[in-house]
Backbone as numpy.savetxt, mean C-alpha at the origin, in Angstrom:
# Nx Ny Nz CAx CAy CAz Cx Cy Cz
18.86 66.33 17.51 17.62 65.91 17.35 17.91 65.00 15.98
19.09 65.38 15.11 18.96 64.54 13.93 19.81 63.00 14.14
20.39 62.48 15.14 20.33 61.50 15.78 19.79 60.57 16.26
18.75 61.14 16.79 17.49 60.61 17.35 16.34 59.67 16.15
17.00 60.69 14.90 15.81 60.48 13.97 16.72 59.18 12.72
18.28 59.33 12.88 18.90 58.51 11.98 19.08 57.32 12.98
19.07 57.09 14.06 19.43 55.73 14.88 18.36 54.71 14.70
16.99 55.04 15.01 15.72 54.22 14.96 15.91 53.70 13.42
16.01 54.49 12.51 16.64 53.91 10.87 17.42 52.99 10.83
18.53 53.52 11.40 19.70 52.16 11.22 19.14 51.04 12.01
18.67 51.36 13.42 18.12 49.97 14.00 17.21 49.06 13.09
16.24 49.63 12.59 15.41 49.02 11.82 15.87 48.57 10.70
16.78 49.22 9.83 17.46 48.16 8.77 18.38 47.22 9.30
18.85 47.22 10.43 19.38 46.02 10.73 18.64 45.02 11.06
17.60 44.89 11.66 16.64 44.36 11.97 15.81 43.32 10.88
15.46 44.61 9.53 14.98 43.66 8.77 16.02 43.02 8.11
17.31 43.30 7.79 18.37 42.35 7.01 18.29 41.19 8.09
18.27 41.09 9.32 18.44 39.80 10.12 17.05 39.00 9.94
16.08 40.14 9.65 14.83 38.92 9.80 14.86 38.40 8.35
15.34 39.15 7.11 15.58 38.29 5.86 16.29 37.08 5.70
17.34 37.44 6.84 18.50 36.65 6.65 18.03 34.89 7.44
16.84 35.59 8.45 16.98 34.46 9.26 15.31 33.56 8.30
14.53 34.31 7.87 13.52 34.04 6.86 14.21 32.96 5.63
15.34 33.49 4.93 15.80 32.71 3.92 16.71 31.53 4.70
17.10 31.32 5.79 17.68 30.05 6.46 16.61 29.17 6.59
15.46 29.53 7.33 14.23 28.94 7.52 13.87 27.93 6.27
13.70 28.90 5.31 13.12 28.33 3.84 14.18 27.52 3.25
15.28 27.67 3.31 16.63 26.45 2.62 16.09 25.30 3.59
16.01 25.63 5.09 16.03 24.48 5.86 14.84 23.54 5.64
13.67 24.28 4.92 12.31 23.66 4.87 12.23 22.68 3.27
13.04 23.16 2.39 13.58 23.03 0.90 14.35 21.78 1.18
15.40 21.68 2.21 16.53 20.74 2.33 15.73 19.56 2.96
14.36 19.78 3.64 13.52 18.65 4.45 12.77 17.95 3.26
12.34 18.50 1.76 11.59 18.05 0.97 11.72 17.15 0.64
10.83 15.79 -0.06 11.41 14.64 -0.41 11.53 15.19 -2.17
12.50 14.12 -2.18 12.87 14.10 -3.92 11.32 13.66 -4.83
10.87 12.69 -4.40 9.25 12.31 -5.11 8.52 11.95 -4.08
7.45 11.79 -5.02 5.72 12.26 -4.30 5.83 11.03 -3.21
4.78 11.42 -2.10 4.51 10.33 -1.40 3.20 9.19 -1.53
4.02 8.09 -1.56 3.01 7.23 -2.34 1.68 6.81 -1.66
0.53 6.34 -2.23 -0.40 5.61 -1.22 -0.33 4.82 -0.42
-1.53 4.14 0.60 -1.38 3.54 1.30 -1.11 1.76 0.94
-1.80 1.61 -0.05 -2.09 0.06 -0.68 -1.13 -0.08 -0.89
-0.32 -1.32 -0.61 1.01 -2.01 -1.09 0.57 -2.63 -2.45
0.84 -2.41 -3.24 0.68 -3.06 -4.64 1.37 -4.72 -4.49
0.09 -5.55 -5.40 0.42 -6.82 -4.93 0.15 -7.62 -3.68
-0.75 -7.14 -2.73 -1.56 -7.68 -1.68 -2.37 -8.73 -2.04
-3.37 -8.74 -2.91 -4.10 -9.98 -3.62 -3.34 -10.13 -5.07
-3.21 -11.65 -4.94 -2.78 -12.03 -6.23 -3.29 -13.23 -7.11
-3.18 -14.58 -7.01 -4.01 -15.43 -7.52 -5.51 -15.19 -6.85
-6.02 -15.35 -7.63 -7.88 -15.12 -7.55 -7.94 -14.25 -6.20
-7.52 -12.75 -6.77 -7.74 -11.97 -5.62 -9.13 -11.47 -5.48
-9.78 -11.65 -6.86 -10.99 -11.10 -7.06 -12.18 -11.92 -6.61
-11.99 -13.47 -6.06 -12.72 -13.99 -6.36 -13.87 -14.10 -5.03
-15.10 -14.96 -5.42 -16.35 -14.55 -4.16 -16.28 -15.53 -3.23
-16.19 -15.24 -2.08 -16.15 -16.12 -0.71 -17.67 -16.69 -0.53
-17.57 -18.03 0.11 -19.05 -18.49 0.16 -20.03 -17.55 0.97
-21.26 -17.45 0.62 -22.23 -16.77 1.18 -22.09 -16.94 2.69
-22.30 -15.88 3.34 -22.53 -16.36 4.97 -21.81 -16.58 5.62
-20.25 -16.67 5.19 -19.00 -17.03 5.48 -18.03 -15.99 6.41
-17.16 -16.05 6.76 -15.95 -15.34 7.49 -14.83 -16.22 7.21
-13.66 -15.27 7.90 -12.66 -15.59 7.79 -11.64 -14.97 8.18
-10.37 -15.29 9.03 -9.22 -14.75 9.37 -8.00 -14.83 8.53
-7.41 -13.65 8.47 -6.24 -13.67 7.81 -4.74 -13.43 8.75
-3.43 -13.91 8.55 -2.38 -12.59 9.16 -1.02 -12.99 8.07
-1.28 -12.02 7.50 0.31 -11.64 6.38 1.47 -11.09 6.99
2.72 -11.58 6.41 3.82 -11.17 6.95 4.42 -10.85 5.47
4.46 -9.40 5.89 5.04 -8.75 4.67 6.76 -8.24 4.90
7.58 -8.53 4.07 8.91 -8.15 3.62 9.12 -7.26 2.92
9.51 -6.08 2.95 9.54 -5.16 1.98 11.23 -4.23 2.16
11.87 -4.71 0.73 13.31 -4.09 0.55 13.27 -3.00 -0.29
12.84 -1.67 -0.49 12.63 -0.37 -1.26 13.54 -0.31 -2.37
14.61 -1.13 -2.15 15.71 -0.90 -2.76 16.32 0.18 -3.17
15.97 0.96 -4.57 16.79 1.78 -5.24 15.27 3.21 -5.06
15.87 4.43 -5.19 14.99 5.41 -5.30 15.36 5.80 -6.55
14.36 6.03 -7.42 14.29 6.08 -9.07 13.64 8.01 -9.44
14.05 8.39 -10.07 13.95 9.77 -10.40 12.76 9.44 -11.64
12.35 10.74 -12.07 11.33 10.69 -13.09 11.84 10.01 -14.54
12.84 9.93 -14.99 13.50 8.86 -15.85 13.89 7.70 -15.59
13.57 7.02 -14.41 14.07 5.75 -14.11 15.67 5.73 -14.01
16.37 6.82 -13.82 17.69 6.72 -13.54 17.67 7.20 -11.57
18.61 6.24 -11.48 18.70 6.13 -9.74 19.40 7.04 -9.35
18.55 7.68 -8.28 19.26 8.91 -7.35 19.90 8.34 -6.17
19.42 7.51 -5.55 20.07 7.17 -4.14 19.66 5.79 -3.91
20.27 4.81 -2.80 19.96 3.42 -2.78 19.39 4.17 -1.34
18.14 3.43 -0.98 17.19 3.95 0.24 17.65 3.51 1.53
18.55 1.94 1.85 19.15 1.54 2.61 18.10 1.59 3.76
17.04 0.93 3.86 15.97 0.52 4.32 14.99 -0.77 4.17
14.98 -1.34 5.23 14.08 -2.86 5.31 12.49 -2.53 6.09
11.85 -2.84 5.61 10.53 -3.00 6.06 9.39 -4.32 6.22
9.20 -4.75 7.97 8.56 -6.08 8.22 7.47 -5.09 9.19
6.28 -6.05 8.65 5.00 -5.71 8.44 4.40 -7.14 8.61
3.33 -7.11 9.83 2.31 -8.10 9.94 0.99 -7.42 10.50
0.21 -8.20 9.22 -1.31 -7.79 8.89 -2.26 -8.66 9.49
-2.83 -8.21 10.56 -4.29 -9.54 11.46 -5.37 -8.66 10.68
-6.03 -10.01 10.19 -7.74 -9.11 9.91 -8.53 -10.21 9.64
-9.62 -9.78 9.12 -11.03 -10.49 9.04 -11.61 -10.05 8.00
-11.97 -10.72 7.26 -13.11 -10.51 5.89 -14.28 -11.12 5.78
-15.49 -10.57 5.67 -17.02 -11.23 5.83 -17.70 -11.23 4.71
-18.78 -12.67 4.41 -19.82 -12.18 3.46 -21.13 -12.62 3.94
-22.21 -11.72 3.93 -22.83 -12.12 4.69 -24.20 -12.71 3.68
-25.32 -13.23 4.16 -26.39 -13.09 3.26 -27.75 -12.56 2.59
-27.11 -11.24 2.91 -27.49 -10.07 2.90 -27.44 -9.71 1.43
-28.53 -9.10 0.47 -28.36 -8.63 -0.99 -28.41 -7.38 -0.95
-27.40 -6.74 -2.11 -27.78 -5.16 -2.76 -27.57 -5.52 -4.09
-28.43 -4.98 -4.72 -28.40 -5.22 -6.20 -27.98 -6.82 -6.93
-28.42 -7.57 -5.88 -28.25 -8.69 -6.44 -26.67 -9.70 -6.08
-26.11 -8.87 -5.04 -24.73 -9.24 -4.68 -24.98 -9.14 -3.24
-24.10 -10.26 -2.60 -24.03 -10.64 -1.14 -22.98 -9.16 -0.25
-23.76 -8.81 0.36 -22.82 -7.83 1.13 -21.81 -8.36 2.29
-20.58 -7.65 2.53 -19.91 -8.01 2.96 -18.86 -6.98 3.30
-17.73 -7.45 4.45 -16.73 -6.16 4.69 -15.44 -6.97 5.14
-14.42 -5.91 5.50 -13.08 -6.43 6.04 -12.18 -5.44 6.79
-11.79 -5.92 8.00 -10.90 -4.99 8.56 -9.47 -6.06 8.88
-8.57 -4.57 8.64 -6.97 -5.15 8.44 -6.32 -4.16 9.57
-5.53 -4.48 10.35 -5.11 -4.26 11.35 -2.86 -4.68 11.25
-2.28 -3.68 11.22 -0.95 -3.74 10.84 -0.37 -3.19 11.78
0.83 -4.07 12.01 2.07 -3.60 13.13 3.17 -3.78 12.08
3.82 -2.71 12.71 5.41 -2.58 11.39 6.72 -2.16 12.44
7.95 -2.58 11.64 8.91 -2.43 12.52 10.02 -1.88 11.30
10.60 -0.76 11.44 11.28 0.13 10.11 12.66 -0.29 10.69
13.75 -0.98 9.59 15.05 -0.90 9.82 16.00 0.24 8.77
16.20 1.26 9.55 16.95 2.12 8.54 18.65 1.95 8.90
19.28 1.88 7.30 20.38 1.63 7.66 21.27 2.60 6.70
20.95 3.91 7.13 22.11 5.01 6.78 23.51 4.58 6.80
24.09 5.07 5.48 25.18 5.02 5.11 26.35 5.29 6.01
27.31 4.52 6.52 28.31 4.77 7.44 27.86 4.70 8.89
26.36 4.27 9.17 25.79 4.33 10.61 25.31 2.82 10.91
25.14 2.53 12.07 24.33 1.08 12.38 23.29 1.29 12.46
22.29 -0.18 12.06 20.99 0.07 12.06 20.22 0.54 13.22
19.41 1.43 12.55 17.90 1.70 13.69 17.17 1.50 13.43
16.27 0.92 14.47 14.85 0.01 14.13 14.00 1.33 14.61
12.69 1.43 14.16 11.70 2.20 14.72 10.99 1.67 15.94
11.46 0.08 15.84 10.35 -0.52 16.96 9.30 -1.02 16.37
8.39 -1.99 16.77 7.47 -2.68 16.41 6.10 -2.28 16.74
5.09 -1.55 15.83 4.18 -0.70 16.77 2.99 -0.84 15.73
1.91 -0.01 16.24 0.70 -0.10 15.28 0.95 0.87 14.01
0.80 0.15 12.64 0.58 1.24 12.02 -0.71 1.49 10.90
-1.26 2.44 9.76 -2.22 2.56 9.39 -3.60 1.51 9.21
-4.37 1.43 10.06 -5.34 0.59 9.95 -6.51 0.76 8.53
-6.79 -0.12 8.23 -8.09 -0.01 6.85 -8.96 -0.97 7.11
-10.35 -0.32 7.19 -11.77 -0.63 7.43 -12.39 -0.44 6.00
-13.12 -1.96 5.34 -14.07 -1.73 4.48 -15.46 -1.95 5.21
-16.26 -0.77 5.12 -17.41 -0.98 5.77 -18.91 -2.01 4.21
-17.97 -1.64 3.45 -18.90 -1.97 2.09 -18.08 -2.97 1.39
-18.29 -4.31 0.75 -17.88 -5.00 -0.32 -19.15 -5.92 -0.84
-19.21 -5.60 -2.15 -20.48 -6.80 -2.68 -19.72 -7.65 -3.37
-19.91 -8.91 -3.12 -19.66 -10.34 -3.94 -20.83 -10.44 -4.87
-20.33 -10.82 -6.18 -21.40 -11.38 -7.41 -20.76 -12.79 -7.72
-21.44 -13.65 -8.17 -21.03 -14.52 -8.98 -22.04 -14.95 -10.15
-21.26 -15.56 -11.12 -22.19 -16.34 -12.52 -21.51 -17.42 -12.96
-21.74 -18.11 -14.19 -20.95 -19.56 -14.17 -19.53 -19.68 -14.31
-19.24 -18.12 -15.23 -17.59 -18.07 -15.07 -17.14 -17.09 -14.85
-17.68 -16.33 -13.97 -17.04 -14.90 -13.20 -17.40 -14.85 -11.96
-16.21 -14.50 -11.25 -16.71 -14.03 -9.91 -16.41 -12.34 -9.78
-17.00 -11.45 -9.03 -16.82 -10.06 -9.58 -17.07 -9.31 -7.78
-16.64 -8.30 -7.95 -16.87 -7.54 -6.37 -16.56 -5.86 -6.62
-17.32 -5.34 -5.98 -17.05 -3.91 -5.68 -17.16 -3.70 -4.62
-15.99 -2.64 -3.82 -16.03 -2.00 -2.69 -15.47 -0.96 -2.13
-15.65 -0.31 -0.84 -15.10 0.85 -0.46 -14.53 0.56 0.85
-13.48 1.42 1.19 -12.65 1.23 1.96 -12.35 2.68 2.78
-11.92 2.76 4.00 -11.37 3.69 4.61 -9.71 3.47 5.11
-8.91 4.23 4.89 -7.57 4.46 5.35 -7.26 4.96 6.45
-7.21 4.82 7.84 -7.01 6.00 9.03 -5.32 6.01 9.21
-5.44 7.02 9.31 -3.72 7.58 9.93 -3.61 7.18 11.53
-3.75 6.24 11.56 -3.49 5.48 13.08 -2.18 5.45 13.52
-1.20 5.10 12.61 0.27 5.14 13.38 0.95 6.74 12.97
1.63 6.17 14.31 2.49 7.22 14.82 3.22 8.29 13.31
3.04 9.83 13.44 3.68 10.20 12.38 4.35 11.49 12.78
5.63 11.85 12.28 6.09 13.23 13.02 6.62 13.40 10.99
7.04 14.50 10.56 7.67 14.72 9.49 8.91 14.97 9.67
9.63 14.04 9.00 11.18 13.60 8.66 11.58 12.60 9.90
10.70 12.04 10.44 11.07 10.95 11.64 11.69 9.59 11.04
12.79 8.82 11.53 13.06 8.00 10.88 12.20 6.82 11.56
11.35 7.13 12.34 10.71 6.13 13.30 9.33 6.13 13.17
8.74 6.71 11.95 7.13 6.95 12.09 6.80 5.21 11.68
5.58 4.99 11.67 5.04 3.99 11.69 3.57 3.84 10.79
3.29 5.48 10.55 2.02 5.54 9.46 2.46 6.52 8.60
1.71 7.14 7.85 2.11 7.92 6.61 1.31 9.19 6.70
0.22 9.54 8.01 0.12 10.70 8.38 -1.23 11.38 7.43
-1.89 10.87 7.09 -3.28 11.10 5.82 -3.92 10.16 6.07
-5.10 10.62 5.41 -6.81 9.74 5.13 -6.68 9.54 3.91
-7.46 8.15 3.56 -7.47 7.57 1.95 -8.29 7.03 1.80
-9.35 7.24 1.07 -10.24 6.43 0.41 -10.11 5.71 -0.71
-10.59 4.08 -0.33 -10.06 3.29 -1.72 -11.15 2.91 -1.96
-11.43 2.77 -3.61 -12.38 2.46 -3.89 -11.77 1.24 -4.86
-12.78 -0.04 -4.97 -11.81 -1.12 -6.31 -12.96 -2.05 -6.38
-12.51 -2.57 -7.63 -13.51 -3.06 -8.39 -12.79 -4.40 -9.26
-13.22 -5.85 -8.93 -12.59 -6.82 -9.48 -12.94 -8.02 -9.91
-12.33 -8.93 -10.24 -13.23 -10.20 -10.19 -12.14 -11.28 -10.63
-12.70 -12.68 -10.95 -12.02 -13.44 -11.47 -13.07 -14.25 -13.04
-11.82 -14.54 -13.53 -12.09 -15.32 -14.78 -12.02 -16.56 -15.16
-13.02 -17.51 -15.19 -13.06 -18.88 -14.80 -13.13 -19.81 -16.49
-12.04 -19.56 -17.49 -12.59 -20.20 -18.60 -13.70 -21.34 -19.00
-13.07 -22.59 -18.31 -14.23 -23.56 -18.09 -15.01 -23.68 -17.18
-15.43 -22.65 -16.43 -16.61 -22.67 -15.45 -16.37 -23.31 -14.30
-15.15 -23.97 -13.90 -14.78 -24.83 -12.69 -14.00 -23.78 -11.80
-14.45 -23.16 -10.53 -13.54 -22.55 -9.63 -12.63 -23.71 -8.90
-12.03 -24.63 -9.48 -10.90 -25.36 -8.97 -10.23 -25.90 -10.05
-9.95 -24.54 -11.16 -9.37 -24.71 -12.70 -8.64 -23.64 -12.45
-8.37 -23.42 -13.83 -7.44 -22.39 -14.30 -8.46 -20.67 -14.27
-8.05 -19.90 -13.88 -8.32 -18.61 -13.24 -7.20 -17.37 -13.69
-8.09 -16.44 -14.36 -7.30 -15.23 -14.25 -8.15 -14.06 -13.58
-7.32 -13.49 -12.92 -7.89 -12.89 -12.09 -7.21 -11.23 -11.86
-8.21 -10.18 -11.47 -7.26 -8.62 -11.47 -8.74 -7.94 -10.76
-7.86 -7.11 -10.00 -8.58 -6.43 -8.63 -7.95 -4.86 -9.40
-8.88 -4.00 -9.48 -8.34 -2.30 -9.36 -8.66 -1.97 -8.30
-7.86 -0.76 -7.90 -7.78 -0.22 -6.93 -7.63 1.60 -6.96
-8.66 2.24 -6.33 -8.18 3.83 -6.91 -7.95 4.51 -5.52
-6.99 4.82 -4.76 -6.70 5.41 -3.75 -6.72 7.43 -3.71
-8.01 7.61 -3.12 -8.11 9.04 -2.82 -7.17 9.55 -2.25
-6.85 9.78 -1.81 -5.38 10.57 -0.73 -5.59 12.20 -0.27
-5.64 12.24 0.75 -6.08 13.35 1.62 -4.35 14.19 1.98
-5.15 15.24 2.87 -3.58 16.08 3.51 -3.13 15.51 4.65
-1.63 15.53 4.32 -0.92 14.93 4.98 -0.81 15.86 6.73
-1.03 15.57 7.66 -0.77 16.22 8.80 0.35 16.72 8.98
0.50 18.22 9.30 1.77 18.87 9.56 2.80 19.18 8.74
2.24 19.09 7.15 3.03 19.04 6.10 2.47 19.96 4.96
1.46 20.33 5.08 0.75 20.80 4.21 0.63 20.07 2.77
1.42 18.86 2.67 1.16 18.32 1.44 -0.09 17.50 1.62
-0.76 17.82 0.32 -1.86 17.00 -0.73 -1.29 15.90 -1.34
-1.68 14.72 -0.49 -0.99 13.30 -1.60 -1.94 13.31 -2.60
-1.26 13.14 -4.03 -1.73 13.13 -5.16 -2.33 11.66 -5.15
-3.38 11.10 -5.88 -4.15 10.22 -5.96 -3.66 9.18 -7.46
-4.06 7.86 -7.22 -3.15 6.47 -8.15 -4.25 5.58 -7.88
-3.84 4.74 -8.97 -4.50 3.70 -9.42 -3.54 2.13 -9.15
-4.06 1.19 -8.60 -3.27 0.27 -8.18 -4.24 -1.23 -8.76
-3.54 -1.73 -9.69 -4.09 -3.01 -10.37 -3.08 -4.50 -9.42
-3.88 -4.92 -9.21 -3.03 -6.68 -9.17 -3.96 -7.47 -9.88
-2.82 -8.32 -10.23 -3.52 -9.30 -11.20 -3.10 -10.67 -10.69
-3.35 -11.98 -11.33 -2.70 -13.03 -10.99 -3.49 -14.06 -12.27
-2.66 -15.09 -12.56 -2.89 -15.96 -13.89 -2.44 -17.44 -12.78
-3.50 -18.52 -12.52 -3.19 -19.53 -11.90 -3.71 -20.59 -12.94
-2.69 -21.97 -12.87 -2.89 -22.92 -13.21 -3.83 -24.04 -12.70
-4.10 -24.84 -13.39 -5.06 -26.10 -12.15 -4.29 -26.08 -11.27
-5.45 -26.55 -10.20 -5.51 -26.37 -8.95 -4.57 -28.46 -8.84
-3.36 -28.63 -8.40 -2.98 -30.02 -8.71 -3.79 -31.10 -7.60
-4.00 -32.18 -7.83 -4.97 -32.99 -6.92 -3.68 -33.90 -6.15
-4.13 -34.10 -5.08 -2.91 -34.65 -3.65 -3.44 -35.74 -3.32
-3.60 -36.75 -3.89 -4.07 -38.08 -3.25 -5.76 -37.89 -2.93
-6.48 -38.60 -2.44 -7.70 -38.84 -2.44 -8.59 -38.35 -1.25
-7.86 -37.63 -0.26 -8.22 -36.86 1.02 -8.43 -35.48 0.78
-7.01 -35.14 0.40 -7.00 -33.71 0.26 -6.78 -33.33 -1.47
-8.33 -33.13 -2.34 -7.83 -32.99 -3.50 -7.82 -31.31 -3.29
-7.04 -31.03 -4.81 -6.84 -29.52 -4.98 -5.92 -28.53 -4.13
-4.83 -29.59 -3.85 -4.21 -28.72 -2.82 -3.63 -27.19 -3.27
-2.87 -27.53 -4.20 -1.62 -26.52 -5.01 -2.49 -25.53 -5.83
-2.19 -24.65 -5.60 -2.36 -23.87 -6.82 -1.12 -22.58 -7.02
-0.60 -22.99 -8.24 0.35 -22.25 -8.70 0.43 -21.95 -9.87
0.95 -20.19 -9.71 1.15 -19.73 -11.01 1.51 -18.19 -10.88
1.82 -16.71 -11.39 2.31 -15.81 -11.40 1.47 -14.57 -10.99
2.46 -13.88 -10.35 0.77 -12.55 -9.76 2.01 -11.39 -10.09
1.15 -10.24 -10.07 1.98 -8.97 -9.79 0.88 -8.03 -9.97
1.65 -6.63 -9.84 0.81 -5.57 -9.86 1.33 -4.48 -10.63
0.43 -3.30 -10.83 0.73 -2.30 -11.57 0.22 -0.78 -10.86
0.89 -0.05 -10.38 0.75 1.26 -9.93 1.27 2.47 -10.58
0.26 3.29 -10.59 0.47 4.65 -11.27 -0.16 5.64 -10.77
0.39 7.15 -10.62 -0.42 8.18 -9.83 -1.06 8.58 -11.39
-2.17 9.60 -10.80 -2.71 10.57 -11.79 -3.46 11.64 -11.58
-3.15 12.05 -10.36 -2.99 13.56 -9.72 -1.89 14.12 -8.95
-1.56 15.34 -9.91 0.01 15.67 -8.94 -0.09 15.60 -7.38
0.85 15.32 -6.69 1.01 16.00 -5.70 1.14 17.58 -5.30
0.01 17.97 -4.29 0.39 19.40 -3.98 0.84 20.16 -2.74
1.13 21.26 -2.54 1.51 22.22 -1.33 2.81 22.45 -1.03
2.69 23.50 -0.18 3.96 24.25 0.04 5.22 23.11 0.40
4.89 22.08 0.64 5.98 21.13 0.91 6.31 19.91 0.26
5.49 20.12 -1.16 5.79 19.31 -1.64 6.78 18.42 -2.47
7.02 17.32 -3.38 8.50 16.76 -3.78 8.61 17.57 -4.73
10.10 17.92 -4.67 10.82 18.49 -5.52 10.51 18.12 -6.93
10.23 16.90 -7.31 9.37 16.87 -8.62 8.63 15.69 -8.46
7.39 16.70 -8.91 6.05 15.80 -8.56 5.38 15.14 -10.09
6.19 14.84 -10.89 5.95 14.00 -11.69 5.10 13.14 -11.36
4.20 12.66 -12.21 3.61 11.16 -11.56 4.38 10.23 -11.42
4.37 9.36 -10.26 5.20 7.64 -9.98 4.24 6.79 -10.67
5.39 5.83 -11.16 4.68 4.22 -11.47 5.18 3.34 -11.04
5.30 2.13 -10.81 6.08 1.20 -10.44 5.26 -0.07 -10.74
6.07 -1.35 -11.26 5.42 -2.65 -11.86 6.49 -3.51 -10.49
5.35 -4.83 -10.50 6.24 -6.06 -9.83 5.28 -7.27 -10.56
6.34 -8.36 -9.97 6.01 -9.50 -10.81 6.86 -10.73 -10.36
5.78 -11.47 -9.82 6.88 -12.90 -8.96 5.87 -14.10 -9.42
6.34 -15.02 -9.06 5.80 -16.37 -8.85 4.89 -16.53 -7.54
3.70 -17.22 -7.57 3.02 -17.19 -6.11 2.59 -18.90 -5.91
2.67 -19.26 -5.03 2.27 -20.93 -4.56 1.19 -20.90 -3.43
-0.37 -21.09 -3.78 -1.00 -21.33 -2.43 -1.36 -22.78 -1.84
-1.57 -23.21 -0.79 -1.38 -24.76 -0.47 -2.86 -24.60 0.40
-3.73 -25.46 0.23 -4.75 -25.59 0.78 -4.98 -26.90 1.49
-5.63 -26.90 2.50 -5.73 -27.98 3.25 -7.45 -27.90 3.52
-8.14 -28.35 2.78 -9.77 -28.45 2.81 -10.10 -28.83 4.06
-9.87 -29.96 4.76 -10.43 -30.32 5.56 -10.33 -29.63 6.65
-9.22 -28.65 7.28 -9.01 -27.87 8.24 -9.53 -26.60 7.97
-10.13 -26.15 6.37 -9.91 -24.93 6.23 -8.88 -24.24 6.23
-7.93 -24.32 6.05 -6.74 -23.66 6.18 -5.97 -23.32 4.54
-5.35 -22.03 4.51 -4.67 -21.95 3.20 -3.22 -21.18 3.45
-2.27 -21.78 2.89 -0.89 -21.18 3.06 -0.66 -20.26 1.89
0.38 -19.52 1.92 0.25 -18.46 0.60 1.90 -18.15 0.83
2.84 -18.13 -0.40 4.08 -17.68 -0.45 4.14 -16.70 -1.72
4.23 -15.74 -1.67 4.47 -14.68 -3.00 5.90 -13.65 -3.12
6.61 -14.29 -3.50 7.66 -12.91 -3.89 7.32 -12.03 -5.12
7.59 -10.90 -5.26 7.34 -9.73 -6.47 8.53 -9.09 -6.41
8.74 -8.87 -7.22 10.18 -8.19 -8.11 9.62 -6.91 -8.64
10.22 -5.59 -8.25 9.75 -4.63 -9.15 10.80 -4.07 -9.91
10.02 -3.55 -10.88 10.73 -2.87 -12.19 9.76 -1.87 -12.91
10.53 -1.25 -13.71 9.68 0.40 -14.52 9.69 1.05 -13.48
9.96 1.61 -12.63 9.65 2.38 -11.81 10.37 4.28 -12.40
9.47 4.84 -12.08 9.50 6.47 -12.04 9.29 7.12 -11.25
9.81 7.56 -10.69 9.98 8.61 -9.70 9.45 8.06 -8.22
9.67 7.14 -8.06 9.12 6.51 -7.11 10.55 5.39 -6.46
10.24 4.30 -5.52 11.26 3.43 -5.12 11.15 2.31 -5.88
12.21 1.26 -6.23 11.83 0.15 -6.87 13.01 -1.10 -5.87
12.02 -2.33 -5.75 13.24 -3.10 -4.50 12.37 -4.15 -4.93
12.10 -4.96 -3.95 11.15 -6.32 -3.89 10.77 -6.67 -2.54
9.55 -7.71 -2.50 8.47 -7.67 -1.62 8.64 -9.28 -1.25
8.34 -9.89 -0.33 8.27 -11.30 -0.21 6.68 -11.31 1.05
6.09 -11.90 0.62 4.72 -12.00 1.71 4.61 -13.45 1.95
4.27 -13.65 2.92 3.74 -14.80 3.65 2.38 -14.45 4.01
1.58 -15.84 3.91 0.27 -15.46 4.25 -0.48 -16.91 5.34
-1.61 -17.03 6.15 -2.02 -17.82 6.64 -3.76 -17.67 6.55
-4.34 -18.39 6.29 -5.83 -17.65 6.25 -6.59 -18.97 6.94
-7.74 -18.43 7.40 -8.83 -19.72 7.87 -10.12 -19.06 7.96
-10.60 -20.15 7.40 -12.35 -19.94 7.12 -13.00 -20.82 8.45
-14.15 -19.65 8.81 -14.63 -19.98 10.19 -15.97 -21.12 9.64
-16.38 -20.57 8.26 -17.79 -21.03 8.05 -18.75 -20.30 7.82
-20.01 -20.62 7.99 -21.29 -19.79 7.84 -21.59 -18.77 9.07
-21.98 -17.71 8.67 -21.94 -17.04 10.04 -23.39 -17.14 11.18
């Protein structure tokens, strides 16, 4: 009878030890997959540069196509020291439209924006050949509300946008095309024209607050951040009598900083606030008779803390259709 009592006790103890070992192994595996630094918001700093806060003509619409090449460079810790090289290249093509109607709210024209990105990510892990994620749909952004205003020396705007997790996402996958979480984007900005002329010297700034939500499958609530895009452009240079004010040349940049921490069971190993700055030259080339604008903008990052620090090149073309 004693054996019948002792045997189940030993069996239960063995099962308990095996269970604890399994839990410890799983916990170690989860910790190994946790990122060193927090997840960043959707908005890529530097997306708008020179005259980024400008007010479009009333009742107009336009289409645009951006090509963005980003090399994340090095992953930085909370003190700015290099953790490791990211060994990745990101190619993004963004197609969209922006419109401004004649309808007014609070004395400002109502408008909106839709942008649809497709991306391809090249992972170049050390000692391995390049692996591409394939060209596929990323996370779509839709702004149902942008209000545009204008005064003698100022253009100004306020807006609300929604970023949807439309791109494919699986935790830890190297072939993700999306970030796996929803975002609300609040923006306010404008352009100051010292001499009151829209085709002359301009100082622009647009500030965006990213309110990020929980990432699916990870239990990570992504922290919120604020991004400021800015640009300073010299006078547009006349080019003959037919096409005047063709070139707009200046310097543009951005500043990004987190202000709420990332939380959740699988949050980053270091959840200190991230930040990064970027700056570079920019040139816009206009052909007024064709309603076309071409853009080239390289930006180089510095001062990164708890995020990546690399460089980005922007190429874009936009076309204004005229009145709606």
